[in-house]
XYZ file of N, CA and C in Angstrom:
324
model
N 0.840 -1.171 0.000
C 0.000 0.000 0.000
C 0.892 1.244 0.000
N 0.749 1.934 -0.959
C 1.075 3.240 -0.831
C 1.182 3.895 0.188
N 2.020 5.211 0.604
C 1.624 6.268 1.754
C 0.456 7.171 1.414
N 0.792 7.560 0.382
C -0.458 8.360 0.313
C -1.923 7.977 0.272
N -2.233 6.535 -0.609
C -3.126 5.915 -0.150
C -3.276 5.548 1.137
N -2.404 5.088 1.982
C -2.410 4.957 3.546
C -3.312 6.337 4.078
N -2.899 7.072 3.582
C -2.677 8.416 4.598
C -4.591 9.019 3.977
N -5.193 8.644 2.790
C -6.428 8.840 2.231
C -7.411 8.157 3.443
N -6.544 6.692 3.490
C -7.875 5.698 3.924
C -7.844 6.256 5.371
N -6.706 6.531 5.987
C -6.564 7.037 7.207
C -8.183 8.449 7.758
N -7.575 9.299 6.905
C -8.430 10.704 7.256
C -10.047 10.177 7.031
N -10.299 9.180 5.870
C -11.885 9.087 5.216
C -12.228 7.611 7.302
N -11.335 7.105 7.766
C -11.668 6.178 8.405
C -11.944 7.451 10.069
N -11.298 8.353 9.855
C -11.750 9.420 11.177
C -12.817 10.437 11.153
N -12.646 10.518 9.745
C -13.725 11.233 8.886
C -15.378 10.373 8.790
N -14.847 8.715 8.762
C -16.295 8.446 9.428
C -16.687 8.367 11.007
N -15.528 7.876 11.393
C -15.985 7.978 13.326
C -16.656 9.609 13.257
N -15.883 10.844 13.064
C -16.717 11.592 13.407
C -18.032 11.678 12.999
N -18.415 11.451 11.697
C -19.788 11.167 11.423
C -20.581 10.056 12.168
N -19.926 9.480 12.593
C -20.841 8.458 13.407
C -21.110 8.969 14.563
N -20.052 9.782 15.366
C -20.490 10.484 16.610
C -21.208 11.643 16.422
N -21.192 12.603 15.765
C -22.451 13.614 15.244
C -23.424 13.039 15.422
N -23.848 12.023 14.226
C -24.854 11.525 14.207
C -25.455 10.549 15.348
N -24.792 10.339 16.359
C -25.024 9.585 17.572
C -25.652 10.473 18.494
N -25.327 11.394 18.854
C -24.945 12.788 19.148
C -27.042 13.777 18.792
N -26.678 13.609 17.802
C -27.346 14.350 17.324
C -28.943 13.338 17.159
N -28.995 11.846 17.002
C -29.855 11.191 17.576
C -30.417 11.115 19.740
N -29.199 11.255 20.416
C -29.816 11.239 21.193
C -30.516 12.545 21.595
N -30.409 13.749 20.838
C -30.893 15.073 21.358
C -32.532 15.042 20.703
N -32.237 14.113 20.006
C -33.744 13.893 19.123
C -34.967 13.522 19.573
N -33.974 12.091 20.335
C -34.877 11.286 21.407
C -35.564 12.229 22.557
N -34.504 13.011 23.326
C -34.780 13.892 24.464
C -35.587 14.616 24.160
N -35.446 15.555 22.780
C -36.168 16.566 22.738
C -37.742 16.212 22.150
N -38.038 14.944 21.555
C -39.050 14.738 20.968
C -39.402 15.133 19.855
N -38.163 15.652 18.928
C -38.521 16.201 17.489
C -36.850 15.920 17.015
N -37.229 16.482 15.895
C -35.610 15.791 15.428
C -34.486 17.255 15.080
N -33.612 16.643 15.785
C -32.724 17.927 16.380
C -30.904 17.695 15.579
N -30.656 18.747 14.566
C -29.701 18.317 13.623
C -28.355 19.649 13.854
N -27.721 19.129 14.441
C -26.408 19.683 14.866
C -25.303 20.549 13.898
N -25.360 21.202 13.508
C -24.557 21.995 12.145
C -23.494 21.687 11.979
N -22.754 21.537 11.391
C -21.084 21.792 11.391
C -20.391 23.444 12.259
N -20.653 24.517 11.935
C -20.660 25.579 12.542
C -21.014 25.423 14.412
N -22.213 25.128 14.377
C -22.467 24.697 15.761
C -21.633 23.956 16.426
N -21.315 22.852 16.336
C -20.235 21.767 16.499
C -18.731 22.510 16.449
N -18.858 22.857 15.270
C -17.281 24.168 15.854
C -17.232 25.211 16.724
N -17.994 25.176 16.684
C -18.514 26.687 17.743
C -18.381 26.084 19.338
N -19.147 24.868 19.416
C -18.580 24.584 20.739
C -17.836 23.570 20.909
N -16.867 23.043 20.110
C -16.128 22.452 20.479
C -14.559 23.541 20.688
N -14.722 24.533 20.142
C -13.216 25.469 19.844
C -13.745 26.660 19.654
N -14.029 28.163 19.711
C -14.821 28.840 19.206
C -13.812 30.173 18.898
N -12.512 29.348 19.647
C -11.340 30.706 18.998
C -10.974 30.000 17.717
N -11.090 29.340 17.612
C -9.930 28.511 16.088
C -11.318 28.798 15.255
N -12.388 28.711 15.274
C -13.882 29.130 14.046
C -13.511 30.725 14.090
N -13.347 31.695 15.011
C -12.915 32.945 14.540
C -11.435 33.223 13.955
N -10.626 32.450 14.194
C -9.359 32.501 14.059
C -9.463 31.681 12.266
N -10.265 31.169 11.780
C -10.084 30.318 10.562
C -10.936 31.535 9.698
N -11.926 32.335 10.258
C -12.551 33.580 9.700
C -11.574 34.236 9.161
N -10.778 34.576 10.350
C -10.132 35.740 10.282
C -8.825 35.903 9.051
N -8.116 34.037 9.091
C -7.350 33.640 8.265
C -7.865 33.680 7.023
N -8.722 33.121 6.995
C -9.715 33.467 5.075
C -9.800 34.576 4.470
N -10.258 34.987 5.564
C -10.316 36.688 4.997
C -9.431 37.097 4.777
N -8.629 36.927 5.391
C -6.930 37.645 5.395
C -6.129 37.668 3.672
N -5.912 36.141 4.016
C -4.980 35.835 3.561
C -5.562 34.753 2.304
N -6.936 34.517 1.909
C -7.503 34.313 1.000
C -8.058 35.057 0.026
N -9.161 35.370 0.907
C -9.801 36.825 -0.045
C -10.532 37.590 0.719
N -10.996 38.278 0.379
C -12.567 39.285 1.241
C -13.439 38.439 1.506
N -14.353 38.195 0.336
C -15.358 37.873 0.034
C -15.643 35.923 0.258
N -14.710 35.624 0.668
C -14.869 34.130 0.566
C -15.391 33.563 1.748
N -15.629 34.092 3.007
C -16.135 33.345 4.518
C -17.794 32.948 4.147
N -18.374 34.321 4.087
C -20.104 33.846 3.716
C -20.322 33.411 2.610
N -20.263 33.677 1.637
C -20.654 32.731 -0.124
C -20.218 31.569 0.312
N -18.931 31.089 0.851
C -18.622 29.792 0.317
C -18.428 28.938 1.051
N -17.820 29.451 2.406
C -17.738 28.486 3.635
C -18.901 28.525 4.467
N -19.810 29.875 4.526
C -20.741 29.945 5.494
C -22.005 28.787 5.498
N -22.523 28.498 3.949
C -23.651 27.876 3.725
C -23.100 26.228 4.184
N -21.654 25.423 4.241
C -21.073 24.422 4.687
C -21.289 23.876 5.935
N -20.802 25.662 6.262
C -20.985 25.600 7.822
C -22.046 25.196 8.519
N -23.464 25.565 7.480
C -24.766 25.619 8.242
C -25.147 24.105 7.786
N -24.927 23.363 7.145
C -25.323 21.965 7.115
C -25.276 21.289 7.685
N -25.963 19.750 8.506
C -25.473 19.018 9.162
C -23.899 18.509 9.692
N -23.961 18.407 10.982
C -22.332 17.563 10.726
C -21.969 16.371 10.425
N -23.017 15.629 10.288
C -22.990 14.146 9.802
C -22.921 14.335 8.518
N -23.521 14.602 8.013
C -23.457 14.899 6.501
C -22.094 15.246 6.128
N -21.768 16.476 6.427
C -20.393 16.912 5.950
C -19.729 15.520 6.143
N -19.431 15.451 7.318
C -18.281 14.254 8.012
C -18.550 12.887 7.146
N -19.996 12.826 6.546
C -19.939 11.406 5.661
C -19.377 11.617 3.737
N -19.595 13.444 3.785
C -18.915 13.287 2.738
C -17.614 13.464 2.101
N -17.339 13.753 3.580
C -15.805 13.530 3.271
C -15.279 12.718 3.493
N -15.862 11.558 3.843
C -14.900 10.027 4.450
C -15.316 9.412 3.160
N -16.458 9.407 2.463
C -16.357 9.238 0.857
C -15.732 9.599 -0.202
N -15.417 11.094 -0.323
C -14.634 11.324 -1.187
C -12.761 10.965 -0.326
N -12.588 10.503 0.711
C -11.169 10.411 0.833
C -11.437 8.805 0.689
N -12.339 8.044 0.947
C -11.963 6.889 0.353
C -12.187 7.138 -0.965
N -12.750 7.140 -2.113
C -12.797 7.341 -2.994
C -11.320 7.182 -3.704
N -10.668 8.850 -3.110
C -9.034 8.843 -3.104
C -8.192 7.606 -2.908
N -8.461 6.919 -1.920
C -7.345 6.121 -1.464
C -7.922 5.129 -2.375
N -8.983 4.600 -2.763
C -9.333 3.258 -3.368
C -9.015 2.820 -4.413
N -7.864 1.253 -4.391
C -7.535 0.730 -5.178
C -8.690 -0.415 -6.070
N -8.401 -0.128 -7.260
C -9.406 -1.373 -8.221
C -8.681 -2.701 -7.752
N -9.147 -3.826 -7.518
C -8.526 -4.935 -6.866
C -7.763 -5.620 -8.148
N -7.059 -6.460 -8.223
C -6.383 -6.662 -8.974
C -7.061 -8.287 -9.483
N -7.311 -8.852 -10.617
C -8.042 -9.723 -11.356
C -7.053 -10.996 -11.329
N -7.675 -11.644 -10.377
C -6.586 -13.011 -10.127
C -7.370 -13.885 -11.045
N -6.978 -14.085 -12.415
C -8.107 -15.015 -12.727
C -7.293 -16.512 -12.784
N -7.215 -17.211 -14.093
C -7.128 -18.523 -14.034
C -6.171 -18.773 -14.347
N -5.219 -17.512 -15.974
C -3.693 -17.444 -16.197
C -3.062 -16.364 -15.342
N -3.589 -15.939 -13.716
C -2.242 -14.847 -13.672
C -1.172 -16.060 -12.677
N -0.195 -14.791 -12.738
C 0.790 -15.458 -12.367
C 0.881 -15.198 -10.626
């Protein structure tokens, strides 16, 4: 196996635990609350770290562009975190995934 494939399957395999805990997460608040209760990505950053979500603002803006925090990261932000977190453990497996190799009847 490759490193870099290593290092794909790696991030898409933490990239699903966190989606599994969001979504764990975000089922039991469902149960409690009696309606169904969906945790943002933003939210979830917000209280897990809430200097590093202003501090990643502040870097975008900076040192990216003006205009790039609300058009492009903001609407991300506001989506589920399961969601995000499942689509990125898809597209990094995706990355890392090898086509298996065809052992048929002449290989060697």
């Amino acid at each position: 196996m490759r490193p870099l494939q290593f290092l794909f399957r790696f991030i898409s395999a933490v990239a699903l635990l966190a989606a599994i805990v969001a979504g764990v997460l975000d089922s039991i608040q469902s149960v409690s609350a009696s309606s169904v209760v969906l945790t943002s990505l933003g939210n979830m950053w917000l209280n897990l770290d809430p200097e590093s979500l202003t501090l990643a603002e502040i870097y975008a803006e900076t040192y990216v562009s003006e205009g790039v925090w609300r058009p492009m990261i903001g609407p991300v932000l506001a989506q589920p975190a399961f969601a995000i977190f499942l689509g990125l453990a898809l597209l990094f497996w995706m990355a890392g995934y090898r086509k298996p190799r065809f052992a048929g009847r002449f290989s060697a």
